[in-house]
XYZ file of C-alpha atoms in Angstrom:
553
model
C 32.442 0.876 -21.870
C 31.259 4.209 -20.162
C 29.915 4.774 -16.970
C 26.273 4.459 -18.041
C 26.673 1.036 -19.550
C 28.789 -0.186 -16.525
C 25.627 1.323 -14.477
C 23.137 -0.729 -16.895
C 25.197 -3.665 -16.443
C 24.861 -3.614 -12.497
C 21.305 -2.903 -12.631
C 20.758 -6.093 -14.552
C 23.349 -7.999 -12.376
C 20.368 -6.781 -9.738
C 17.349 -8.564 -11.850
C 16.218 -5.073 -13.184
C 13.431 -6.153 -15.160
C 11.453 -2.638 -15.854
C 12.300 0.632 -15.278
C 9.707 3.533 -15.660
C 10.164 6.832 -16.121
C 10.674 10.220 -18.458
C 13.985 10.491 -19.751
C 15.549 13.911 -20.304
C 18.737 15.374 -22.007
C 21.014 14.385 -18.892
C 19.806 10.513 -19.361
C 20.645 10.323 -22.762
C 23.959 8.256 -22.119
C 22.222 5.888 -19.507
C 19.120 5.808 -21.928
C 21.385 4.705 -24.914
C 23.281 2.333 -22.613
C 19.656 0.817 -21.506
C 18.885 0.094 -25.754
C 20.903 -2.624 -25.707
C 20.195 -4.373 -22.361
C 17.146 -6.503 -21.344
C 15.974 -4.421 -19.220
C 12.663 -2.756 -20.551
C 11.790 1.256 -20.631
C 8.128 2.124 -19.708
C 7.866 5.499 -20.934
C 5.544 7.470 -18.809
C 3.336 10.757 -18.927
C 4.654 12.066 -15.664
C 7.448 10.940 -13.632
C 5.173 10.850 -10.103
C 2.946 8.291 -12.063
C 6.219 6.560 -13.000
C 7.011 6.297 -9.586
C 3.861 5.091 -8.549
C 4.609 1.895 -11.156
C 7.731 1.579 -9.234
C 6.241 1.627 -5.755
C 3.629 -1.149 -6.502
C 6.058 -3.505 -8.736
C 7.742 -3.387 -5.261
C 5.317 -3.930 -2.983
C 4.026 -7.134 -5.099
C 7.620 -8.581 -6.206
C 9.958 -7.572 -3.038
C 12.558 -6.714 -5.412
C 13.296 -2.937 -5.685
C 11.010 -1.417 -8.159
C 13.440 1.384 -10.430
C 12.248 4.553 -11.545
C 13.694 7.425 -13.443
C 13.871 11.194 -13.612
C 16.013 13.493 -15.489
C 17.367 16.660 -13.237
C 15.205 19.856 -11.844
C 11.172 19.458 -12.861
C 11.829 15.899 -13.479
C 13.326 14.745 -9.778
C 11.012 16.643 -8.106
C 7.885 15.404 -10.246
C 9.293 11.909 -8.382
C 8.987 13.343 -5.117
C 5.476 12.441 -4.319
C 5.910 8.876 -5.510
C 9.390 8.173 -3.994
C 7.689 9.420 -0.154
C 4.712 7.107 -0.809
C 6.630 4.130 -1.515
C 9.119 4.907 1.710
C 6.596 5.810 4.187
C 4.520 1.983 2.641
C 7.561 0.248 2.809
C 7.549 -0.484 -0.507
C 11.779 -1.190 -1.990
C 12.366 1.230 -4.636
C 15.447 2.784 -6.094
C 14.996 5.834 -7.942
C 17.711 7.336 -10.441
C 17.991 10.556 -11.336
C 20.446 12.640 -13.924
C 22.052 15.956 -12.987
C 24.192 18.596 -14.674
C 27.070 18.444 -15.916
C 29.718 18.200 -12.125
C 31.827 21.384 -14.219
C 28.238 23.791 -13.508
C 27.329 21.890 -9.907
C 29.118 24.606 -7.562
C 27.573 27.526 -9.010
C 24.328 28.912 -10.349
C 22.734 27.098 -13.670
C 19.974 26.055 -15.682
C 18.203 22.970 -13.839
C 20.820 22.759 -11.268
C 19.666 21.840 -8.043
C 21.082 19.622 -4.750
C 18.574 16.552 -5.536
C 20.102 14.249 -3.534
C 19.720 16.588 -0.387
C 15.908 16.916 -1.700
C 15.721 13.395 -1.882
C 17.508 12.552 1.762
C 14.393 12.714 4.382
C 11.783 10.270 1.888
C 14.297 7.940 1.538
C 16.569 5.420 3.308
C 19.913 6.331 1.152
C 20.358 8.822 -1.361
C 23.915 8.857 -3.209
C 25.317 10.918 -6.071
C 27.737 8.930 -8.578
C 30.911 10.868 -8.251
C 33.100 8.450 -9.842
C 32.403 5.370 -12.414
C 34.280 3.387 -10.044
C 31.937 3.619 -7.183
C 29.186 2.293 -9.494
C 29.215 -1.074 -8.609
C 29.195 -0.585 -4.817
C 26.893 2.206 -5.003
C 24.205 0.403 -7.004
C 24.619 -2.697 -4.981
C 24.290 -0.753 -1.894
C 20.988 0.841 -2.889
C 19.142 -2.491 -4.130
C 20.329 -3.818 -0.504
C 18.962 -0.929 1.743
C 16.156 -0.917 -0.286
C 14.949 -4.452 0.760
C 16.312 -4.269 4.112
C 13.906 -3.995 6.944
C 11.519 -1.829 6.537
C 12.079 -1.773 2.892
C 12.110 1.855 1.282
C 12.893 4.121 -1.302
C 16.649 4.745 -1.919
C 18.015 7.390 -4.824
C 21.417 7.138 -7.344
C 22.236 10.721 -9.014
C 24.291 10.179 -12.208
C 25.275 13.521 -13.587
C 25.851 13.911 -17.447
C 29.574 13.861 -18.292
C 29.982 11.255 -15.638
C 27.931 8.906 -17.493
C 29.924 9.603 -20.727
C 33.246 9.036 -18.547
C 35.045 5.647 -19.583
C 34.444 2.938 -17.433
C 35.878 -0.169 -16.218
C 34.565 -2.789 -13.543
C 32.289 -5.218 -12.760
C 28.760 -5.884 -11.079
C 29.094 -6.682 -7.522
C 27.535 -10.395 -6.601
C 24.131 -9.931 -5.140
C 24.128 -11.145 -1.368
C 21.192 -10.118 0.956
C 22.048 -10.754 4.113
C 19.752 -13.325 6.170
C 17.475 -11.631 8.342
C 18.077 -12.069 12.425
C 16.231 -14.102 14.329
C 15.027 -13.920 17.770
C 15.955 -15.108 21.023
C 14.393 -18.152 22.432
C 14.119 -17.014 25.996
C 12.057 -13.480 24.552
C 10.063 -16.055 22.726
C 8.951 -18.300 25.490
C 7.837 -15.495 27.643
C 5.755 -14.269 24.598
C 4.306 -17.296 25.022
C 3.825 -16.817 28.349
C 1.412 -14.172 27.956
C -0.471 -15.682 25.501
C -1.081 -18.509 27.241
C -2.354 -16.560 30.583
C -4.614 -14.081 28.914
C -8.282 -14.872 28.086
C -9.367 -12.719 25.340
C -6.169 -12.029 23.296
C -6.436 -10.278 19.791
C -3.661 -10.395 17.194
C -3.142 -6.982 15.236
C -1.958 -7.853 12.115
C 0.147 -4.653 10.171
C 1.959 -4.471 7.037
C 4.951 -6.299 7.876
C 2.391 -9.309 8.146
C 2.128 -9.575 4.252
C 5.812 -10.333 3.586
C 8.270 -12.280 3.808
C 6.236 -15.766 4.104
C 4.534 -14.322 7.682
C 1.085 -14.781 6.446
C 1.822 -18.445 5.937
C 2.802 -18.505 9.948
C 0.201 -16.624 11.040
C -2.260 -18.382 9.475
C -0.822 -21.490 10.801
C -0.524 -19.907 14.653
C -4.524 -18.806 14.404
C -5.445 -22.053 13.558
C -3.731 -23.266 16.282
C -4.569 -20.991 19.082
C -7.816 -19.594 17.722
C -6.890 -16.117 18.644
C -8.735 -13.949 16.548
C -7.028 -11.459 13.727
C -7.995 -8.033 13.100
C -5.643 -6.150 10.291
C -4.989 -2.687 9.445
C -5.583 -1.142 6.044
C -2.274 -2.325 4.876
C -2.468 -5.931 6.583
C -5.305 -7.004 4.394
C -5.271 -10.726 3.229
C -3.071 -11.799 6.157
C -5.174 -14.306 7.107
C -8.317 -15.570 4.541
C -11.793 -13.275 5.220
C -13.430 -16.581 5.926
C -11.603 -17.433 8.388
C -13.371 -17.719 11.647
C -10.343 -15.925 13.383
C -10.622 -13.207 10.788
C -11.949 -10.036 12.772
C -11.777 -7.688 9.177
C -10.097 -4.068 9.493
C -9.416 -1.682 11.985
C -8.646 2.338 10.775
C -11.112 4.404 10.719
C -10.972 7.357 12.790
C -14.705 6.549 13.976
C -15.876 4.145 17.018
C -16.532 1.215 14.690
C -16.940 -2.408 16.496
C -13.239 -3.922 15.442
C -11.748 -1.118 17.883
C -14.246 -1.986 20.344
C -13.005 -5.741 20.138
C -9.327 -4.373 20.142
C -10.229 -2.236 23.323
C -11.589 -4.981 25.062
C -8.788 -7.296 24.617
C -6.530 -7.756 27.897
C -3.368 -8.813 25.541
C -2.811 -7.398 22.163
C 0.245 -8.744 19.951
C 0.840 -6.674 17.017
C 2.713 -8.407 14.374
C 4.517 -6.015 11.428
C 2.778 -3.191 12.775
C 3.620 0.083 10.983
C 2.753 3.017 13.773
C 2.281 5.085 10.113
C -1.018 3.087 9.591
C -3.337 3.874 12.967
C -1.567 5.474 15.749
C -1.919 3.687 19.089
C -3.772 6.598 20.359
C -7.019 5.553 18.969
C -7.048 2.134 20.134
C -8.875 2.692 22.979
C -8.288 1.484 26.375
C -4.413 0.545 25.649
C -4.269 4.537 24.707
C -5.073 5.508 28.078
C -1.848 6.677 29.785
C -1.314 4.739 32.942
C -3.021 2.185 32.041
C -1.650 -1.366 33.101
C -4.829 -3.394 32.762
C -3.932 -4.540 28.526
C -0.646 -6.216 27.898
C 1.116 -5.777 24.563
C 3.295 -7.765 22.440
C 5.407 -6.082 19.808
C 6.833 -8.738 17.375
C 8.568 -7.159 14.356
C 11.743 -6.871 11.975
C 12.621 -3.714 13.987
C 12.264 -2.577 17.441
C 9.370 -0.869 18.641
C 8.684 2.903 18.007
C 8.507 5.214 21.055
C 5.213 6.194 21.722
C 3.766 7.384 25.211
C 0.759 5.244 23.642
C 2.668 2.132 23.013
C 3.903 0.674 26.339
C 5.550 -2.774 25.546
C 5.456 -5.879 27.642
C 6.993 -7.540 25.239
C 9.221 -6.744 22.431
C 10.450 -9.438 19.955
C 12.933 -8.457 17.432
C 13.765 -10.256 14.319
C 12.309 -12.116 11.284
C 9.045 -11.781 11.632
C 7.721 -15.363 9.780
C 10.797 -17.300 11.597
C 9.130 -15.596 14.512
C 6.051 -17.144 14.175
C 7.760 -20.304 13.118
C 9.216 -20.659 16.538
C 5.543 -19.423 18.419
C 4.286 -22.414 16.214
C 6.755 -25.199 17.277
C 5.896 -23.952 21.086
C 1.918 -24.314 20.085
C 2.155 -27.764 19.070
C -0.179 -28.808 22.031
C -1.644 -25.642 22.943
C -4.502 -25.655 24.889
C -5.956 -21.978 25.624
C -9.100 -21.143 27.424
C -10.154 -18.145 25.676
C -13.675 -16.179 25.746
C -14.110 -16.008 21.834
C -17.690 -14.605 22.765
C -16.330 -11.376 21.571
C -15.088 -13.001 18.352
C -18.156 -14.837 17.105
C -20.267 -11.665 17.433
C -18.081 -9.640 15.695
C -18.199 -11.735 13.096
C -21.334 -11.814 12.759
C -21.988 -8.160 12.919
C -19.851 -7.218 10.399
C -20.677 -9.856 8.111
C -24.566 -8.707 7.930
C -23.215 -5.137 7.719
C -21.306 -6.307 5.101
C -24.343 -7.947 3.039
C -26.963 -5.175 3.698
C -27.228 -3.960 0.507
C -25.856 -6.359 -1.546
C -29.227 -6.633 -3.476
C -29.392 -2.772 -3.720
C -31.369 -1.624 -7.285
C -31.532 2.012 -6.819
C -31.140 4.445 -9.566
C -29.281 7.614 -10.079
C -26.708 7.348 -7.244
C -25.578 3.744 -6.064
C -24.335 3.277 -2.602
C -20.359 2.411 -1.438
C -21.905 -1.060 -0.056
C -23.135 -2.186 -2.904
C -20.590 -1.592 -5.259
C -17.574 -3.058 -2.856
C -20.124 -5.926 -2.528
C -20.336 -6.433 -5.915
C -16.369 -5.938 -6.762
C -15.775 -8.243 -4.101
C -17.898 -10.964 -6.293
C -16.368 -9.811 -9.301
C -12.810 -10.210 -8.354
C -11.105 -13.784 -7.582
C -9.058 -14.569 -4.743
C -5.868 -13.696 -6.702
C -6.845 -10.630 -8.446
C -6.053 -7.016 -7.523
C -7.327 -4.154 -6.209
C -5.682 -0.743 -5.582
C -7.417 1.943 -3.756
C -6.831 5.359 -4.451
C -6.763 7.961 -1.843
C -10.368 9.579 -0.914
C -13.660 8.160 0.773
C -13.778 5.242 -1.382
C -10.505 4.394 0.645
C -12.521 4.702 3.725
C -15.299 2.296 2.569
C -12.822 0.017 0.856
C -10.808 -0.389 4.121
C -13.891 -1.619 5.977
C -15.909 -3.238 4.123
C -13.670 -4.936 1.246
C -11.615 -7.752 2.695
C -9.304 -9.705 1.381
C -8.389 -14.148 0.872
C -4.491 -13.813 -0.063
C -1.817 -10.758 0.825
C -1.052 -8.509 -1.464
C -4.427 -8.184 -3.297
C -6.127 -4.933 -2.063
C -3.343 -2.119 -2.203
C -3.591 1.153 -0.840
C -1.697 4.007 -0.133
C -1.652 4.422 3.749
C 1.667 5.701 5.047
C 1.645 8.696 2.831
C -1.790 8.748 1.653
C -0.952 9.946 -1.794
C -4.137 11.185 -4.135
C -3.348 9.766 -7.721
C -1.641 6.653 -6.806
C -4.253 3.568 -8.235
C -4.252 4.641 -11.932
C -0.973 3.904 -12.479
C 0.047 1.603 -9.715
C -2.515 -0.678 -11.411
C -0.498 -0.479 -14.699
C 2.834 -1.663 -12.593
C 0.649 -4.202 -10.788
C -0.250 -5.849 -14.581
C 2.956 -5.920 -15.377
C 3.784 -8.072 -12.404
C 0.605 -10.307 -13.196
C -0.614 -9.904 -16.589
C -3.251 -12.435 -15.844
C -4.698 -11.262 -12.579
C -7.776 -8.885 -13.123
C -6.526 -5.514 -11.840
C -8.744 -2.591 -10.552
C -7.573 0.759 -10.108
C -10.547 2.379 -7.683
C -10.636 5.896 -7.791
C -12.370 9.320 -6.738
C -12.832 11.397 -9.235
C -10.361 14.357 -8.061
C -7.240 11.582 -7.328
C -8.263 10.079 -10.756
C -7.822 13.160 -12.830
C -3.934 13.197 -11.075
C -2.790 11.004 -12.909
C -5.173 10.589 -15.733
C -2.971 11.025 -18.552
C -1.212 7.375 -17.510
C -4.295 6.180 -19.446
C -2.432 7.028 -22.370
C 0.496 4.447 -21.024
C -1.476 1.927 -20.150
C -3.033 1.585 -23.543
C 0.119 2.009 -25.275
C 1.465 -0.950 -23.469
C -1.184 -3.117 -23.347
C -1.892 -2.748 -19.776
C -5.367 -3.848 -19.540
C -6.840 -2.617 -16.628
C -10.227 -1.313 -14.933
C -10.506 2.146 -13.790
C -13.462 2.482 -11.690
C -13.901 6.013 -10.914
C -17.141 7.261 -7.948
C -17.867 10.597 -9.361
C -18.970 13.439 -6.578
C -17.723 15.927 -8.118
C -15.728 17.453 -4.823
C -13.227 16.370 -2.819
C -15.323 14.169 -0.595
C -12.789 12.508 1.976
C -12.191 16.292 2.998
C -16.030 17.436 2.994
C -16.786 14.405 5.107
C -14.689 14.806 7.477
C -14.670 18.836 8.224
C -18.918 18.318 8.650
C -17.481 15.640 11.183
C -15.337 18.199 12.928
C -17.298 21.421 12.203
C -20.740 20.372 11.199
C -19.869 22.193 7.862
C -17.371 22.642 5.363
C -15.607 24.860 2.951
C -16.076 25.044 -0.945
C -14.850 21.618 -2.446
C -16.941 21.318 -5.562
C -15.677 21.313 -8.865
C -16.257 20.317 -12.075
C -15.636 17.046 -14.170
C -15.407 16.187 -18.002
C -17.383 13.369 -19.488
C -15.290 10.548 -18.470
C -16.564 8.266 -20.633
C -15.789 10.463 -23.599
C -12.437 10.906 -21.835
C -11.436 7.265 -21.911
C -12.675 7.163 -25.542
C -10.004 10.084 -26.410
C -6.796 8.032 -25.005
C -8.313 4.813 -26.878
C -10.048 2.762 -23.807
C -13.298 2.127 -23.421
C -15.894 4.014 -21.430
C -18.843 3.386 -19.466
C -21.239 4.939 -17.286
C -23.454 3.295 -14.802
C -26.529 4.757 -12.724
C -28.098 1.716 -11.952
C -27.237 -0.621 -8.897
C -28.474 -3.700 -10.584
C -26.277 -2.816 -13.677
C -23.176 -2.354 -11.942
C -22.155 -5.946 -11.066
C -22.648 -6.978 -15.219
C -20.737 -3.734 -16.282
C -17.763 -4.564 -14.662
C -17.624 -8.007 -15.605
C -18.104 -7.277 -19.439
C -15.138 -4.636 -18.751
C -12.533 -7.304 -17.962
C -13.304 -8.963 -20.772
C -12.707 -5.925 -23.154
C -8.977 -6.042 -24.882
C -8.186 -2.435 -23.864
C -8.066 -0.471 -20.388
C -11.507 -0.012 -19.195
C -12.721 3.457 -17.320
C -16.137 3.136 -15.718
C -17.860 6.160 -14.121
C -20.064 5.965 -11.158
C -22.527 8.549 -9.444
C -21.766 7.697 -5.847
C -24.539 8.204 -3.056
C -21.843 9.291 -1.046
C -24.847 10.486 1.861
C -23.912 7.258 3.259
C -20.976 9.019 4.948
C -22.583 10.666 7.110
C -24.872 7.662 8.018
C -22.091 5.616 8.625
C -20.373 8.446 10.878
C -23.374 8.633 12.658
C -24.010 5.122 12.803
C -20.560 3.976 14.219
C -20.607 6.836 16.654
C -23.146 5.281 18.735
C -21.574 1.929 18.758
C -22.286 0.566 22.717
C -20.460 -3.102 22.889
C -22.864 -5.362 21.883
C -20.393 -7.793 21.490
């Protein structure tokens, strides 16, 4: 046995099921060794869209999704990828070859300190210096990398290493329970909770794992505190819920930040500081301010923030947490002004359905294709969101029944992530409908992963709103400037594009058509690309719109 196969060996002792990547010549011991394993190559057009596969098979399983890079071009191709899935708290281990240790202390071809590259996007980043270590270092890195808050962690094998005979075994896999609070902390959460009168529950991505969703949901029902998620917390509790108050995230004065302001106690639950800075909340942002009462419940402490003054901080698992808020809520009796609650609901709702029977032509509006997706897609299936202003209309106005099932990259806000974290996403659930939602200029990214996903059978729906520019940027430098700088360029025809990797294409300019199109397109054997002429003067509208929000409500 060499040192790649004893490295194979441990990374199926770890439940390895896929690893994706582009091999190169420094793999080509581990990528023998990996020929006669279970575990199964996905051979990828770029090593960032590899990592991207990675990220989401992470973020969906809570195992460590495993990605791959030879040395030089191809570990810093994995860059981008690695950051997103560390900054989203997504578990990933990413491997990476290297030259041969005889060339590492002086100048040659490829050779470059990766590891020291790779050390500030992830939690641990290791190079192999001896087969012996293998074991422990490979057993480390799946641990860290589902350790709270899960990340990104990095294994360098060099090339004569992996050749290097081998001896050993995989280390037993042990995660270590997570801790658990202190009753005492607990009970003067509860305190609070019980003495404020218009509470609001801020619900983050630590809410979506780990079985916490299950406990909130439970706690909600119980107290009748009303939810409002960020972009990441989607699905944390159902959308028709009555104690569901949608998303909060947008950098504009929309009316879930006007309910947040409002609220005298706030209790943020897995909430990632990465997602909408405390800042912008509103009244809790104002320095000095003593009037709102937080709760921070979370696997780790509390980040230090002038912004973020903490009543209340409760450390430890977060849905064993909740567990023991439920046990002291078995006769809870709260009286709350959900005044606040039942309007918002109901103004967001109709904003929601506005244009849902939309039939114009030529350009179709972000409303009514969301609305329409949202019909189109079950309460299981998937949705990632790519990074643009789609992301900005998909935050607000898609919403979610179950965790997991509307993706996007927040933390990082990576362009070029949906493509082909929709083809990891399939893999995970080959019978969930996945859509990859896309601007045209992140599409194009990562385009050539169309290529993968038909090659693999990956059947998924691209749906790309075509603007032609780099919209997110345009809309919000006219916010700041009242103009912006030149963002235009220019597309190829998608549709023939699609037809050149071996999917299926289509282009739709009518509202009415939309909803039928996309339908017919899960039902096609073959990834599906559909192109869309978006009316994206609704920006604006909106901007101007949520800008002279009062409080209605």
């Amino acid at each position: 046995m060499n040192a790649a196969e004893l490295f194979v060996r441990c990374l199926e002792n770890e439940g390895v099921e896929y690893i994706f990547g582009v091999p190169g010549e420094e793999n080509a011991h581990f990528m023998m060794a990996l020929q006669n394993s279970s575990i199964r190559f996905i051979l990828c057009r770029h090593e960032q869209g590899a990592a991207f596969m990675a990220d989401v098979y992470g973020r969906l399983t809570g195992r460590p999704g495993v990605c791959l890079g030879t040395l030089g071009p191809g570990a810093t191709n994995l860059v981008t990828g690695v950051a997103d899935a560390n900054m989203d708290r997504s578990p990933l281990v990413v491997i990476t070859g290297q030259a041969d240790s005889r060339r590492q202390h002086k100048e040659s071809h490829q050779n470059m300190d990766v590891v020291r590259m790779f050390r500030p996007i992830t939690k641990w980043a290791q190079p192999i210096i001896h087969s012996k270590n293998i074991p422990e270092v490979v057993r480390k890195a799946f641990k860290l990398a589902v350790m709270e808050k899960p990340g990104a962690c990095h294994i360098e094998l060099a090339d004569d290493i992996a050749a290097f005979a081998a001896t050993g075994n995989p280390l037993p896999v042990q995660n270590p329970r997570r801790p658990v609070p202190d009753d005492k902390i607990v009970d003067r959460a509860m305190e609070l909770i019980r003495a404020a009168k218009k509470p609001v529950i801020l619900a983050g991505n630590g809410a979506i794992r780990r079985r916490a969703a299950r406990q909130l949901r439970l706690f909600v029902e119980k107290t009748g505190i009303g939810v409002i998620n960020t972009f990441m917390g989607k699905g944390s509790i159902p959308r028709s819920s009555e104690n569901c108050l949608f998303t909060i995230g947008l950098q504009a004065h929309d009316y879930t930040r006007v309910a947040i302001r409002e609220a005298d106690l706030v209790i943020t639950l897995g909430y990632d500081l990465v997602e909408y800075e405390p800042r912008l909340w509103g009244q809790s942002s104002i320095k000095g301010d003593k009037t709102q009462k937080i709760i921070h419940i979370d696997f780790i402490p509390a980040e230090v923030d002038e912004y973020y003054g903490v009543n209340v901080e409760i450390v430890g698992d977060l849905a064993h947490t909740l567990w023991m808020m439920n046990e002291r809520a078995r006769d809870f009796r709260a009286d709350y002004d959900c005044g606040c609650k039942t309007a918002l609901r109901k103004i967001m709702l109709d904003d929601f359905a506005e244009y849902k029977d939309d039939d114009t032509f030529g350009s179709i509006r972000p409303q009514k294709i969301i609305w329409d997706v949202r019909e189109v897609l079950g309460p299981q299936d998937i949705l990632l969101s790519d990074v643009g202003a789609h992301k900005m209309w998909i935050a607000r106005y898609y919403q979610c029944d179950e965790p997991n099932t509307c993706l996007i990259s927040n933390g990082f806000c990576s362009m070029g992530f949906a493509l082909p974290g929709a083809i990891g996403a399939k893999l995970v659930h080959p019978q969930r409908r996945v859509l990859a939602v896309c601007g045209d200029g992140g599409f194009l990214m990562n385009v050539q992963e169309l290529e993968t996903a038909r090659r693999i059978g990956a059947n998924i729906v691209v749906l790309i709103w075509e603007d032609q520019e780099y919209g997110l940027i345009r809309w919000k430098q006219e916010n700041q400037f009242g103009r912006h700088c030149d963002l235009h360029f220019n597309n190829p025809d998608l549709v023939k594009l699609a037809e050149a990797f071996g999917c299926k294409g289509f282009r739709v300019e009518n509202s009415r058509d939309f909803k039928g199109v996309l339908e017919q397109a899960f039902h096609c054997d073959m990834p599906v690309l559909i192109s869309v002429p978006i009316d994206y003067r609704e920006n604006r509208l909106l901007s101007e719109r949520l800008g002279k929000v009062a409080c209605p409500i």
